[in-house]
N, CA and C of each residue as an Amber inpcrd file, in Angstrom:
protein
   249
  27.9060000  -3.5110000 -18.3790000  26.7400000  -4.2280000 -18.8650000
  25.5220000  -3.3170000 -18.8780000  25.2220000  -2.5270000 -17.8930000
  24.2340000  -1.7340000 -17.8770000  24.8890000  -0.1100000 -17.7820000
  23.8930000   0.3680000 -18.8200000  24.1870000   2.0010000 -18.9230000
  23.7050000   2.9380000 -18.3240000  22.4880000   2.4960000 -17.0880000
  21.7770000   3.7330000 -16.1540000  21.8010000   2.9000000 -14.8380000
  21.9630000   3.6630000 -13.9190000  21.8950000   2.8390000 -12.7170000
  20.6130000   4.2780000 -12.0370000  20.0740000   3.3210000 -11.2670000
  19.0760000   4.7110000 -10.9560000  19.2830000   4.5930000  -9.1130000
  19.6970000   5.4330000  -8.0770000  20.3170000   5.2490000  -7.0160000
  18.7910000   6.1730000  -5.8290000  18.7070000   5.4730000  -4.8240000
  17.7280000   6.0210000  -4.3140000  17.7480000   7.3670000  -3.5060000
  16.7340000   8.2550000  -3.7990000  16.9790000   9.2630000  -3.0470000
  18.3290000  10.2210000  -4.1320000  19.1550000   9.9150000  -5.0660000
  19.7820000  11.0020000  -5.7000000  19.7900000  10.6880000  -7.1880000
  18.9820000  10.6790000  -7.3540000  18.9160000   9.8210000  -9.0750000
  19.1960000   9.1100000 -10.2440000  20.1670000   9.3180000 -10.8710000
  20.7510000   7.8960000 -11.6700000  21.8850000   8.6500000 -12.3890000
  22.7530000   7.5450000 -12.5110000  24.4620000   8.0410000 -13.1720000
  24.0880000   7.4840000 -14.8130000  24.2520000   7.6890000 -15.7420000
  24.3440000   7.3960000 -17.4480000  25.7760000   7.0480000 -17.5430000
  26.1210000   6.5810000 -18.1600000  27.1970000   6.1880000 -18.9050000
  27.0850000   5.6230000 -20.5890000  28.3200000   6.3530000 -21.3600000
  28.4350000   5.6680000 -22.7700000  29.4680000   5.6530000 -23.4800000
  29.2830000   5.9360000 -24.2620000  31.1410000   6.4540000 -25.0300000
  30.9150000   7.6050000 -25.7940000  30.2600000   8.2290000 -25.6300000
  30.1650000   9.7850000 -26.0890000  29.0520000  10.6130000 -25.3910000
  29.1680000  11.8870000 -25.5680000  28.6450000  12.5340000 -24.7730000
  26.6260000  12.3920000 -25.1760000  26.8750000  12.6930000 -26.6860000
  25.5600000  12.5720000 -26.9390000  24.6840000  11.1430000 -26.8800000
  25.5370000   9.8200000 -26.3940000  24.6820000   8.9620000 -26.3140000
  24.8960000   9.2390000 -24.8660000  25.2410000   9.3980000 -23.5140000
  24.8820000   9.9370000 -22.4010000  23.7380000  10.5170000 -22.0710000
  23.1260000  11.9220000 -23.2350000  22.5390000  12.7790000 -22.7410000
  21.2700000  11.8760000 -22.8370000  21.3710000  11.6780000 -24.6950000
  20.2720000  10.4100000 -24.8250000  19.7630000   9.7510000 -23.9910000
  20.5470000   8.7940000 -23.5850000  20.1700000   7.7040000 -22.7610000
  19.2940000   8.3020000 -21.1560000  20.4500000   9.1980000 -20.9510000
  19.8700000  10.4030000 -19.4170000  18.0830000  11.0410000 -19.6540000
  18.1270000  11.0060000 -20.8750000  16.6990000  11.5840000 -21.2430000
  16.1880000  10.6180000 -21.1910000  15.6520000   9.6270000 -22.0310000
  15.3140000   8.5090000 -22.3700000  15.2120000   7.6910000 -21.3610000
  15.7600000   7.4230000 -19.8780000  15.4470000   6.7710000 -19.3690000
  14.9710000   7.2030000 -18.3570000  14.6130000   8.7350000 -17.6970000
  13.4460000   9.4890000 -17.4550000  12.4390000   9.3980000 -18.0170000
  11.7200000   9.3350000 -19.6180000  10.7510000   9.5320000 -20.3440000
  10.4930000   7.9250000 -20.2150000  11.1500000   6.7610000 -20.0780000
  10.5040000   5.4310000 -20.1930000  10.1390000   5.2290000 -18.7640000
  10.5850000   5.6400000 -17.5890000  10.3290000   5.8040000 -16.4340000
   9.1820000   6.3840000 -16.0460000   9.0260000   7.5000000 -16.6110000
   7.6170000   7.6920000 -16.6050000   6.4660000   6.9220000 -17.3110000
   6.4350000   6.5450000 -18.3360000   5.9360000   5.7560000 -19.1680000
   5.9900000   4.5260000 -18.1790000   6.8110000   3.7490000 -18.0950000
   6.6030000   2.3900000 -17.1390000   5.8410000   2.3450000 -15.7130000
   5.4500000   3.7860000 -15.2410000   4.9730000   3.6370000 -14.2170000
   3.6570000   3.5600000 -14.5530000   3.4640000   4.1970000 -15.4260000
   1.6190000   4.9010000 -15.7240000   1.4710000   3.3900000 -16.3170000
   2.1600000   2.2930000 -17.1810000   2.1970000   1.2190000 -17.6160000
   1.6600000   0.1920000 -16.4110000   2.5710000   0.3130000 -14.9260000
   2.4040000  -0.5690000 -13.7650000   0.5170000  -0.5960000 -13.9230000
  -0.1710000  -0.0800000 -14.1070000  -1.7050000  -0.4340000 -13.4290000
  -1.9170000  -0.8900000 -14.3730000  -1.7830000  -1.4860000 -15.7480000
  -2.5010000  -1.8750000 -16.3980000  -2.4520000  -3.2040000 -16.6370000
  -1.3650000  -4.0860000 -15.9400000  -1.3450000  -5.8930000 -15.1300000
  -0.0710000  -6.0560000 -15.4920000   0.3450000  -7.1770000 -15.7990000
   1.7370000  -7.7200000 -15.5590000   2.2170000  -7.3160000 -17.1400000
   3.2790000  -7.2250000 -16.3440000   4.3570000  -6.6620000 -17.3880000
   5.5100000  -7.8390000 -18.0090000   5.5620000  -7.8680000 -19.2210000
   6.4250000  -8.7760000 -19.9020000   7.8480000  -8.1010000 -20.1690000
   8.5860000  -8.6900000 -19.9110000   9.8560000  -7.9090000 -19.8980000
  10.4840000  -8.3470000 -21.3760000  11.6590000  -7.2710000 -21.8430000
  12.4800000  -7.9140000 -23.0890000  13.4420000  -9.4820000 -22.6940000
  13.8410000  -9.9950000 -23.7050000  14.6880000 -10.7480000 -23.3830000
  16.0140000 -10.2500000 -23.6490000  17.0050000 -11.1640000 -23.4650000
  18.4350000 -10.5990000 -24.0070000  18.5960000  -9.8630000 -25.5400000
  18.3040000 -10.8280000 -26.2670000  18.3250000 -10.4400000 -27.5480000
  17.6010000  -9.2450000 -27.9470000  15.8710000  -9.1600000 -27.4040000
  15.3400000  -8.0410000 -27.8660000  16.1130000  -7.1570000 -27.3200000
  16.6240000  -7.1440000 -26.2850000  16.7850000  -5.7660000 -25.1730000
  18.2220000  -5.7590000 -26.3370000  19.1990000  -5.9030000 -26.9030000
  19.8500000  -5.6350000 -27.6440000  19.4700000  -4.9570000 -28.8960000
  18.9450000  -5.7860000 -29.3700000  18.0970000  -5.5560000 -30.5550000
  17.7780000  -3.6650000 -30.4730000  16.7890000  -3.6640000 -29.1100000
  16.4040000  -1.8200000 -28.9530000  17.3730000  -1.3390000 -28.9700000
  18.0830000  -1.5410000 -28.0260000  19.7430000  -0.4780000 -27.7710000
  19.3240000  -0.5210000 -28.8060000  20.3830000  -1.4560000 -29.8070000
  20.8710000  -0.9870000 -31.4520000  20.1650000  -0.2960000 -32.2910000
  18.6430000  -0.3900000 -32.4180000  18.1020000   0.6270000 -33.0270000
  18.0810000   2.2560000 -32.0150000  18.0720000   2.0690000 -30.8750000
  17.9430000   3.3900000 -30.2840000  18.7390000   4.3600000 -30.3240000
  20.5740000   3.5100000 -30.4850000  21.7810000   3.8260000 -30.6960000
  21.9630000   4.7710000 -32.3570000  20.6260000   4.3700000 -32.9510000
  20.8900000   4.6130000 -34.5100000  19.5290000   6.0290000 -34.6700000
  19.1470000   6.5060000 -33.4780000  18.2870000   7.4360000 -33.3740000
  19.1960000   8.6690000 -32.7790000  20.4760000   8.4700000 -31.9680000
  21.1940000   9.5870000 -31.0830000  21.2080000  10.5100000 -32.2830000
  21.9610000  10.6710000 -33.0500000  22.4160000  11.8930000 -33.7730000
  21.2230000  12.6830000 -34.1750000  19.9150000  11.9920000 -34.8460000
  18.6350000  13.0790000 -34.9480000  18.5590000  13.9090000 -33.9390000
  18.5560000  12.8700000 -32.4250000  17.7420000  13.5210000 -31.1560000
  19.0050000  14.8290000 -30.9470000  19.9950000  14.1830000 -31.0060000
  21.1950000  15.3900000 -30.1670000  21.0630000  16.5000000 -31.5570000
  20.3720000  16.4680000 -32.6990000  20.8570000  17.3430000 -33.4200000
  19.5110000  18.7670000 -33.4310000  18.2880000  17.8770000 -33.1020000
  16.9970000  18.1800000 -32.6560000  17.6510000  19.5660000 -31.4410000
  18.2810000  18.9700000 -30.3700000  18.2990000  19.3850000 -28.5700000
  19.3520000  20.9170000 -29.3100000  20.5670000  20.5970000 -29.8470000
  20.9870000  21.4570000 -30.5950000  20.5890000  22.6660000 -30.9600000
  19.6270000  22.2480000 -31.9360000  18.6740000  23.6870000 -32.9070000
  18.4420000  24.0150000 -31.7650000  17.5370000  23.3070000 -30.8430000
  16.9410000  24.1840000 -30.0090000  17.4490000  24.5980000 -28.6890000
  18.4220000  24.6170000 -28.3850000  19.5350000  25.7020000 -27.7140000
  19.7630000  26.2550000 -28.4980000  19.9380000  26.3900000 -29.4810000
  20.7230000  27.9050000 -30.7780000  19.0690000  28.7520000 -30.5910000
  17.9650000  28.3280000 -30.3710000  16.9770000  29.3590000 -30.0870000
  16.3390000  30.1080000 -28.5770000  17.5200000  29.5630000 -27.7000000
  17.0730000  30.3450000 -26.7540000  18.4160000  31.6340000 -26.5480000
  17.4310000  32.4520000 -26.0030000  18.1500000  33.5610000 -25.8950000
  18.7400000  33.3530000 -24.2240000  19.9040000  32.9100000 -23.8830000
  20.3500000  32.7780000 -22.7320000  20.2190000  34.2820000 -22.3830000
  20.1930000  35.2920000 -22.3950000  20.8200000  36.6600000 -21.9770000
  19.6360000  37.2900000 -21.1690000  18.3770000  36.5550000 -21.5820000
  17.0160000  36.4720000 -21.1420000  16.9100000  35.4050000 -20.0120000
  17.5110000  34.6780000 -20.2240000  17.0020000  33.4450000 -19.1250000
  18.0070000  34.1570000 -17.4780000
């Protein structure tokens, strides 16, 4: 049912059915994590419902291949031999 579990003190497991919606999601729910905290001071927070919270997956699900193809290029530009 849920695809990130976030565990205290060692950080959070991803799960999906492919690797690049993993990494996705592994990113993505660091970057909303941050975002939701800086969010906490500004008053109560309305949460999704079932449907919306589906609704995102499915569009977010339809963003993986840009992002993983984005992360891609840009490993083909680092020079590991340097790092």
């Amino acid at each position: 049912r849920h695809s990130c579990v976030l565990m205290r003190g060692h950080g959070s497991t991803v799960v999906g059915t492919s690797i690049e919606q993993v990494v996705y999601r592994a990113i993505y729910a660091e970057v909303n994590a941050r975002l939701q905290l800086a969010a906490n001071g500004l008053g109560d927070i309305t949460f999704l419902n079932e449907e919306e919270a589906r609704l995102a997956s499915d569009m977010n699900d339809g963003q993986i291949p840009r992002s993983w193809n984005l992360w891609i290029r840009r490993l083909g530009e680092i020079d590991l031999d340097a790092a």
